[in-house]
Short mmCIF file of C-alpha atoms in Angstrom, two decimals:
data_model
loop_
_atom_site.label_atom_id
_atom_site.label_comp_id
_atom_site.label_asym_id
_atom_site.label_seq_id
_atom_site.Cartn_x
_atom_site.Cartn_y
_atom_site.Cartn_z
CA MET A 1350 69.75 0.58 6.48
CA ASP A 1351 69.67 4.37 6.12
CA GLU A 1352 67.63 6.46 3.71
CA ALA A 1353 70.72 7.64 1.77
CA LEU A 1354 71.55 4.07 0.81
CA ILE A 1355 67.99 3.43 -0.30
CA ARG A 1356 67.99 6.46 -2.57
CA SER A 1357 71.41 5.62 -4.00
CA LEU A 1358 69.84 2.54 -5.55
CA THR A 1359 67.19 4.56 -7.41
CA PRO A 1360 68.99 5.08 -10.76
CA GLY A 1361 69.73 1.38 -11.17
CA VAL A 1362 66.17 0.34 -10.32
CA LEU A 1363 64.77 2.94 -12.70
CA THR A 1364 66.99 1.66 -15.49
CA VAL A 1365 65.79 -1.92 -14.99
CA LEU A 1366 62.13 -0.89 -15.25
CA VAL A 1367 62.71 1.13 -18.43
CA ARG A 1368 64.55 -1.83 -20.00
CA ARG A 1369 61.58 -4.06 -19.16
CA GLY A 1370 59.31 -1.80 -21.22
CA ALA A 1371 57.99 0.78 -18.78
CA ASP A 1372 57.84 4.35 -20.02
CA PHE A 1373 60.03 6.67 -18.03
CA ALA A 1374 57.32 8.69 -16.24
CA ALA A 1375 55.40 5.57 -15.14
CA ALA A 1376 58.64 3.87 -14.08
CA GLU A 1377 59.66 6.88 -12.04
CA ASP A 1378 56.30 6.92 -10.22
CA ALA A 1379 56.59 3.21 -9.49
CA VAL A 1380 60.12 3.57 -8.12
CA GLN A 1381 59.01 6.44 -5.86
CA ASP A 1382 56.26 4.22 -4.44
CA ALA A 1383 58.80 1.47 -3.82
CA LEU A 1384 61.17 3.89 -2.09
CA VAL A 1385 58.42 5.08 0.25
CA GLU A 1386 57.67 1.48 1.20
CA ALA A 1387 61.38 0.81 1.72
CA VAL A 1388 61.78 3.79 4.05
CA ARG A 1389 58.88 2.50 6.10
CA GLY A 1390 59.79 -1.17 6.25
CA TRP A 1391 63.55 -1.62 5.91
CA PRO A 1392 64.60 -0.25 9.32
CA ASP A 1393 62.71 -3.10 11.02
CA ASP A 1394 63.18 -5.78 8.38
CA PRO A 1395 66.04 -5.01 5.93
CA PRO A 1396 66.11 -7.23 2.80
CA ARG A 1397 69.09 -9.38 1.86
CA ASP A 1398 69.16 -7.91 -1.66
CA PRO A 1399 68.09 -4.25 -1.43
CA LYS A 1400 68.25 -3.55 -5.16
CA GLY A 1401 66.40 -6.74 -6.08
CA TRP A 1402 63.72 -5.89 -3.51
CA LEU A 1403 63.26 -2.41 -4.96
CA VAL A 1404 63.07 -3.74 -8.52
CA THR A 1405 60.43 -6.31 -7.55
CA VAL A 1406 58.24 -3.86 -5.63
CA ALA A 1407 58.60 -1.09 -8.23
CA TRP A 1408 57.72 -3.46 -11.10
CA ARG A 1409 54.57 -4.61 -9.24
CA ARG A 1410 53.55 -1.01 -8.67
CA PHE A 1411 54.09 -0.28 -12.36
CA LEU A 1412 51.96 -3.28 -13.42
CA ASP A 1413 49.17 -2.33 -11.01
CA ALA A 1414 49.11 1.22 -12.33
CA ALA A 1415 49.18 0.03 -15.94
CA ARG A 1416 46.26 -2.35 -15.37
CA ALA A 1417 44.24 0.36 -13.62
CA ASP A 1418 44.93 2.79 -16.46
CA THR A 1419 43.90 0.22 -19.07
CA ALA A 1420 40.68 -0.55 -17.21
CA ARG A 1421 39.90 3.16 -16.94
CA ARG A 1422 40.40 3.68 -20.67
CA ARG A 1423 38.14 0.74 -21.46
CA ARG A 1424 35.40 2.17 -19.27
CA GLU A 1425 35.75 5.54 -20.98
CA ASP A 1426 35.61 3.89 -24.40
CA ARG A 1427 32.42 2.00 -23.47
CA VAL A 1428 30.79 5.21 -22.28
CA GLU A 1429 31.67 6.96 -25.55
CA GLU A 1430 30.22 4.04 -27.54
CA GLU A 1431 26.89 4.14 -25.71
CA PRO A 1432 24.01 5.78 -27.61
CA PRO A 1433 22.76 9.09 -26.20
CA PRO A 1434 20.04 8.66 -23.59
CA GLY A 1435 16.48 9.03 -24.79
CA PRO A 1436 13.55 10.47 -22.89
CA ALA A 1437 12.75 8.46 -19.75
CA PRO A 1438 9.10 7.58 -19.21
CA ASP A 1439 7.53 9.58 -16.42
CA VAL A 1440 6.15 6.67 -14.38
CA ASP A 1441 5.20 6.85 -10.72
CA ASP A 1442 5.34 3.41 -9.14
CA THR A 1443 4.59 4.51 -5.57
CA LEU A 1444 1.01 3.29 -5.56
CA GLN A 1445 2.11 -0.03 -7.03
CA LEU A 1446 4.57 -0.38 -4.14
CA TYR A 1447 1.68 0.08 -1.72
CA PHE A 1448 -0.17 -2.80 -3.37
CA LEU A 1449 2.89 -5.04 -3.44
CA CYS A 1450 3.66 -4.46 0.25
CA ALA A 1451 0.04 -5.32 1.08
CA HIS A 1452 0.94 -8.92 0.21
CA PRO A 1453 -1.72 -11.65 0.55
CA SER A 1454 0.62 -13.69 2.74
CA LEU A 1455 0.34 -11.01 5.44
CA THR A 1456 -2.56 -10.22 7.70
CA PRO A 1457 -4.11 -6.83 6.91
CA SER A 1458 -2.72 -5.25 10.08
CA SER A 1459 0.80 -6.56 9.39
CA ALA A 1460 0.62 -5.47 5.75
CA VAL A 1461 -0.39 -1.97 6.78
CA ALA A 1462 2.39 -1.73 9.37
CA LEU A 1463 5.02 -2.99 6.91
CA THR A 1464 3.89 -0.60 4.17
CA LEU A 1465 3.85 2.39 6.48
CA ARG A 1466 7.39 1.58 7.57
CA ALA A 1467 8.90 0.56 4.21
CA VAL A 1468 7.08 2.87 1.78
CA GLY A 1469 5.36 5.54 3.84
CA GLY A 1470 8.53 6.35 5.76
CA LEU A 1471 6.83 6.49 9.16
CA THR A 1472 8.76 5.52 12.26
CA THR A 1473 7.79 2.55 14.39
CA ARG A 1474 6.69 4.96 17.12
CA GLN A 1475 4.36 6.83 14.76
CA ILE A 1476 2.81 3.60 13.50
CA ALA A 1477 2.35 2.31 17.04
CA ARG A 1478 0.59 5.52 17.99
CA ALA A 1479 -1.77 5.18 15.02
CA TYR A 1480 -2.62 1.63 16.10
CA LEU A 1481 -2.92 2.51 19.80
CA VAL A 1482 -0.35 -0.14 20.78
CA PRO A 1483 3.05 0.03 22.55
CA GLU A 1484 6.05 0.76 20.35
CA ALA A 1485 7.69 -2.59 21.26
CA THR A 1486 4.56 -4.45 20.14
CA MET A 1487 4.57 -2.67 16.79
CA ALA A 1488 8.30 -3.32 16.32
CA GLN A 1489 7.67 -7.05 16.77
CA ARG A 1490 4.76 -6.94 14.33
CA ILE A 1491 6.87 -5.26 11.66
CA SER A 1492 9.73 -7.73 12.23
CA ARG A 1493 7.34 -10.67 11.84
CA ALA A 1494 5.95 -9.16 8.65
CA LYS A 1495 9.46 -8.81 7.22
CA ARG A 1496 10.25 -12.43 8.08
CA THR A 1497 7.00 -13.58 6.51
CA VAL A 1498 7.71 -11.94 3.16
CA SER A 1499 11.43 -12.74 3.08
CA GLY A 1500 11.97 -14.91 0.04
CA VAL A 1501 8.39 -14.39 -1.17
CA ARG A 1502 7.90 -13.18 -4.72
CA PHE A 1503 6.03 -9.90 -4.78
CA ASP A 1504 3.95 -10.82 -7.81
CA ARG A 1505 0.54 -10.91 -6.11
CA PRO A 1506 -0.65 -7.47 -5.07
CA GLY A 1507 -2.74 -6.94 -1.97
CA ASP A 1508 -6.36 -5.86 -1.94
CA VAL A 1509 -7.78 -2.36 -2.15
CA ALA A 1510 -9.05 -2.36 1.44
CA THR A 1511 -5.55 -2.81 2.87
CA VAL A 1512 -4.09 -0.11 0.64
CA LEU A 1513 -6.87 2.27 1.67
CA ARG A 1514 -6.04 1.63 5.32
CA VAL A 1515 -2.40 2.48 4.66
CA LEU A 1516 -3.23 5.66 2.78
CA TYR A 1517 -5.60 6.75 5.54
CA LEU A 1518 -2.96 6.29 8.25
CA VAL A 1519 -0.31 8.04 6.15
CA PHE A 1520 -2.70 10.97 5.70
CA ASN A 1521 -3.48 11.11 9.41
CA GLU A 1522 0.20 11.24 10.27
CA GLY A 1523 0.77 13.93 7.69
CA TYR A 1524 -2.26 15.88 8.87
CA SER A 1525 -1.60 15.89 12.59
CA GLY A 1526 1.89 14.44 13.12
CA ASP A 1527 5.44 15.62 12.63
CA VAL A 1528 5.89 14.20 9.11
CA ASP A 1529 4.04 16.06 6.36
CA LEU A 1530 2.62 13.29 4.18
CA ALA A 1531 -0.95 14.51 3.77
CA ALA A 1532 -0.55 15.93 0.27
CA GLU A 1533 1.22 12.76 -0.89
CA ALA A 1534 -1.59 10.60 0.51
CA ILE A 1535 -4.18 12.71 -1.32
CA ARG A 1536 -2.20 12.45 -4.56
CA LEU A 1537 -1.99 8.67 -4.35
CA THR A 1538 -5.66 8.35 -3.41
CA ARG A 1539 -6.56 10.43 -6.48
CA GLN A 1540 -4.54 8.00 -8.59
CA LEU A 1541 -6.33 5.07 -7.01
CA ALA A 1542 -9.75 6.66 -7.52
CA ALA A 1543 -8.93 7.21 -11.20
CA SER A 1544 -8.05 3.55 -11.70
CA VAL A 1545 -10.45 1.71 -9.36
CA ASP A 1546 -14.24 2.05 -9.36
CA HIS A 1547 -14.81 1.57 -5.63
CA PRO A 1548 -17.11 3.67 -3.40
CA GLU A 1549 -14.76 3.42 -0.42
CA VAL A 1550 -11.89 4.82 -2.50
CA ALA A 1551 -14.12 7.78 -3.28
CA GLY A 1552 -15.13 7.97 0.38
CA LEU A 1553 -11.51 8.14 1.49
CA LEU A 1554 -10.65 10.80 -1.08
CA ALA A 1555 -13.63 12.88 0.06
CA LEU A 1556 -12.63 12.46 3.71
CA MET A 1557 -9.05 13.57 3.00
CA LEU A 1558 -10.17 16.63 1.04
CA LEU A 1559 -12.66 17.72 3.71
CA HIS A 1560 -10.11 17.39 6.50
CA HIS A 1561 -7.31 18.95 4.49
CA ALA A 1562 -9.56 21.93 3.69
CA ARG A 1563 -9.41 22.96 7.37
CA ARG A 1564 -5.66 22.59 7.73
CA ALA A 1565 -4.73 26.27 7.48
CA ALA A 1566 -7.08 27.11 10.35
CA ARG A 1567 -5.96 24.32 12.67
CA THR A 1568 -2.99 26.23 14.11
CA ALA A 1569 -2.45 29.78 15.31
CA PRO A 1570 0.49 31.91 14.10
CA ASP A 1571 2.49 30.75 17.13
CA GLY A 1572 1.93 27.10 16.19
CA SER A 1573 -0.62 26.35 18.91
CA LEU A 1574 -3.64 24.17 18.16
CA VAL A 1575 -6.99 25.81 17.41
CA PRO A 1576 -10.01 23.63 18.31
CA LEU A 1577 -12.61 23.10 15.58
CA ALA A 1578 -15.19 25.28 17.34
CA GLU A 1579 -12.73 28.21 17.48
CA GLN A 1580 -11.33 27.97 13.95
CA ASP A 1581 -11.67 30.86 11.51
CA ARG A 1582 -13.95 29.24 8.93
CA GLY A 1583 -13.04 31.93 6.44
CA ARG A 1584 -9.63 30.25 6.18
CA TRP A 1585 -11.14 26.92 5.15
CA ASP A 1586 -10.50 25.89 1.55
CA THR A 1587 -13.98 26.10 0.02
CA ALA A 1588 -12.89 24.54 -3.28
CA SER A 1589 -11.62 21.42 -1.52
CA ILE A 1590 -14.80 21.26 0.55
CA ALA A 1591 -16.98 21.51 -2.54
CA GLU A 1592 -14.97 18.79 -4.30
CA GLY A 1593 -15.07 16.54 -1.24
CA VAL A 1594 -18.84 16.92 -0.85
CA ARG A 1595 -19.40 16.24 -4.55
CA ILE A 1596 -17.29 13.07 -4.44
CA LEU A 1597 -19.01 11.92 -1.25
CA GLN A 1598 -22.52 12.44 -2.63
CA ALA A 1599 -21.68 10.34 -5.69
CA ALA A 1600 -20.28 7.56 -3.48
CA LEU A 1601 -23.26 7.55 -1.09
CA ALA A 1602 -25.65 7.36 -4.05
CA ARG A 1603 -24.29 3.89 -4.81
CA ASP A 1604 -25.72 2.60 -1.52
CA ARG A 1605 -22.58 0.66 -0.54
CA LEU A 1606 -21.77 2.39 2.72
CA GLY A 1607 -18.32 1.94 4.24
CA GLU A 1608 -16.40 3.49 7.09
CA PHE A 1609 -14.61 6.11 5.00
CA GLN A 1610 -17.88 7.34 3.52
CA ALA A 1611 -19.37 7.57 7.02
CA GLN A 1612 -16.38 9.53 8.29
CA ALA A 1613 -16.55 11.81 5.26
CA ALA A 1614 -20.24 12.44 5.96
CA ILE A 1615 -19.36 13.60 9.49
CA ALA A 1616 -16.61 15.88 8.11
CA ALA A 1617 -19.06 17.26 5.54
CA LEU A 1618 -21.58 18.17 8.24
CA HIS A 1619 -18.87 20.11 10.09
CA ALA A 1620 -17.84 21.84 6.87
CA ASP A 1621 -21.44 22.70 6.00
CA ALA A 1622 -22.09 24.61 9.26
CA PRO A 1623 -21.56 28.39 8.85
CA THR A 1624 -20.65 28.58 12.56
CA ALA A 1625 -19.80 26.05 15.26
CA GLY A 1626 -23.14 26.78 16.95
CA GLU A 1627 -25.05 25.79 13.79
CA THR A 1628 -23.47 22.34 13.52
CA ASP A 1629 -26.05 19.57 13.07
CA TRP A 1630 -24.90 17.44 15.99
CA VAL A 1631 -27.96 15.18 15.87
CA GLN A 1632 -27.04 14.02 12.35
CA ILE A 1633 -23.42 13.67 13.39
CA VAL A 1634 -24.42 11.33 16.24
CA GLU A 1635 -26.44 9.26 13.74
CA TRP A 1636 -23.42 8.96 11.47
CA TYR A 1637 -21.24 7.96 14.42
CA ASP A 1638 -23.78 5.24 15.18
CA GLU A 1639 -23.37 3.97 11.60
CA LEU A 1640 -19.60 4.20 11.89
CA ALA A 1641 -19.56 2.32 15.19
CA ARG A 1642 -21.69 -0.40 13.60
CA LEU A 1643 -19.25 -0.70 10.70
CA THR A 1644 -16.01 -0.67 12.70
CA ASP A 1645 -16.63 -1.25 16.42
CA ASN A 1646 -13.66 1.05 16.93
CA PRO A 1647 -13.20 2.48 20.47
CA VAL A 1648 -11.92 5.79 19.06
CA VAL A 1649 -15.16 6.13 17.10
CA ARG A 1650 -17.15 5.62 20.32
CA LEU A 1651 -14.98 8.21 22.06
CA ASN A 1652 -15.72 10.78 19.34
CA ARG A 1653 -19.39 9.77 19.49
CA ALA A 1654 -19.43 10.65 23.20
CA VAL A 1655 -18.33 14.19 22.32
CA ALA A 1656 -21.05 14.44 19.68
CA VAL A 1657 -23.67 13.13 22.14
CA GLY A 1658 -22.51 15.76 24.63
CA GLU A 1659 -23.13 18.46 22.01
CA ALA A 1660 -26.44 17.06 20.80
CA ASP A 1661 -28.05 15.97 24.10
CA GLY A 1662 -26.05 17.85 26.72
CA PRO A 1663 -22.80 17.17 28.64
CA ARG A 1664 -24.41 14.76 31.11
CA ALA A 1665 -25.45 12.50 28.22
CA GLY A 1666 -21.94 12.75 26.81
CA LEU A 1667 -20.40 11.77 30.16
CA ALA A 1668 -22.77 8.80 30.37
CA ALA A 1669 -21.63 7.63 26.92
CA LEU A 1670 -18.00 8.18 27.96
CA ALA A 1671 -18.44 6.12 31.14
CA ALA A 1672 -18.96 3.00 29.02
CA LEU A 1673 -15.49 3.30 27.49
CA ASP A 1674 -12.07 2.21 28.77
CA GLU A 1675 -10.38 5.09 30.61
CA ALA A 1676 -7.02 3.98 29.18
CA LEU A 1677 -8.19 4.96 25.72
CA PRO A 1678 -6.02 7.76 24.24
CA ARG A 1679 -7.61 11.20 24.72
CA HIS A 1680 -10.28 9.76 27.05
CA THR A 1681 -9.15 12.13 29.81
CA ALA A 1682 -9.20 15.14 27.49
CA VAL A 1683 -12.75 14.35 26.40
CA ALA A 1684 -13.81 13.93 30.05
CA ALA A 1685 -12.27 17.32 30.86
CA TYR A 1686 -14.17 19.00 28.02
CA LEU A 1687 -17.52 17.46 28.99
CA HIS A 1688 -17.05 18.33 32.67
CA GLU A 1689 -16.28 21.92 31.70
CA ARG A 1690 -19.44 22.00 29.59
CA ASP A 1691 -21.31 20.69 32.62
CA GLY A 1692 -19.97 23.50 34.80
CA ASP A 1693 -17.65 21.38 36.96
CA LEU A 1694 -14.58 23.57 36.50
CA ASP A 1695 -12.52 22.02 39.32
CA THR A 1696 -12.78 18.53 37.85
CA ALA A 1697 -12.27 19.85 34.33
CA ALA A 1698 -9.07 21.73 35.28
CA ARG A 1699 -7.66 18.67 37.01
CA LEU A 1700 -8.48 16.43 34.05
CA TYR A 1701 -7.02 18.89 31.52
CA ALA A 1702 -3.74 18.86 33.45
CA GLU A 1703 -3.80 15.08 33.64
CA ALA A 1704 -4.54 14.82 29.92
CA ALA A 1705 -1.63 17.13 29.15
CA HIS A 1706 0.78 14.66 30.74
CA LYS A 1707 -0.62 11.89 28.51
CA ALA A 1708 -0.63 13.91 25.27
CA PRO A 1709 1.13 12.21 22.34
CA ASP A 1710 2.78 15.37 21.00
CA LEU A 1711 3.98 18.76 22.15
CA ALA A 1712 1.29 20.82 20.40
CA GLU A 1713 -1.53 18.90 22.04
CA ARG A 1714 0.25 18.95 25.40
CA ASP A 1715 0.59 22.74 25.25
CA HIS A 1716 -3.06 23.14 24.26
CA LEU A 1717 -4.31 21.03 27.17
CA THR A 1718 -1.98 22.80 29.59
CA ARG A 1719 -3.40 26.16 28.49
CA GLN A 1720 -6.93 24.83 28.98
CA ALA A 1721 -6.09 23.81 32.55
CA ALA A 1722 -4.45 27.18 33.25
CA ARG A 1723 -7.46 29.02 31.81
CA LEU A 1724 -9.87 27.24 34.17
CA ASN A 1725 -7.57 27.60 37.15
CA SER A 1726 -7.30 31.35 36.61
CA ARG A 1727 -11.09 31.63 36.30
CA ARG A 1728 -11.53 29.87 39.65
CA ARG A 1729 -9.30 32.30 41.53
#
């Protein structure tokens, strides 16, 4: 059936729709829709009654359009009848989300992993790196945590200790990783400190402020890392240091020592030294001893080995390092530094190069590569 025949039926179909009560403009639109469908479908499957087919399809199109128009008008009328919006309360529920994700039905480690993923916005790879476990292992842990809380009512918030752990890891990722969350972690920890009278909350806030105070000096203009001993201390934020020390002193005075207070005490000793050479490494080693007693964390013992090397000489530091697992992240970099301090430049250069291959991010890899190149050029 050709297109001319289809169009010849238009006036009659239009007349039928108008007689049925359709206004002319809407009827014309409906008939045009029916004609388009006829042109597409009739060559392959022509109807027995072409005019009847067009009337049926056009009437359906008209009814559909009329219903849609009526529904639209009703929606517009409801919007007009609504009262004008009032001022919305300025409420930040982020910290509450941290507590809810730290659900009592989860183990602390699973609660932290789930919160970092769901609320903190960290990737599974970033969380795995913070926990020193393979990415696949962390993915399984997060999946198990999700299954555990599926169908569970989030009406029992988790404890402060778990939330502190989450905030600390979020800050660490923001401070040294590729997602800038440090300021947000400090903001939330301030909120928590204002609402909870807990010395470890104060200890964590002090630790964050003392670390964050050095942030501007941690990188050179080209983005390369600047080691603590080489940082321009004039660029440190003295106001944040003063606030951190003040908060720490008040927390320590309560004689309820925890790991965050101990870490903050170490950071405060670094901040208090006018120059790297004036750092009180003996006290720092003592605080690392306290921290190791509180946590039994291998990373703490690794950092303690560096402090021992500064306080008692590189040979003592290497002896402390020898007791640790060589697979520990940054173990090779620490060994390279202590060997360089001990004058063994060949071993140090080789270990710096090896550590560069193991580095978790590009900035650290570049820094270690430069260290190896520096020693190799000195040996020539």
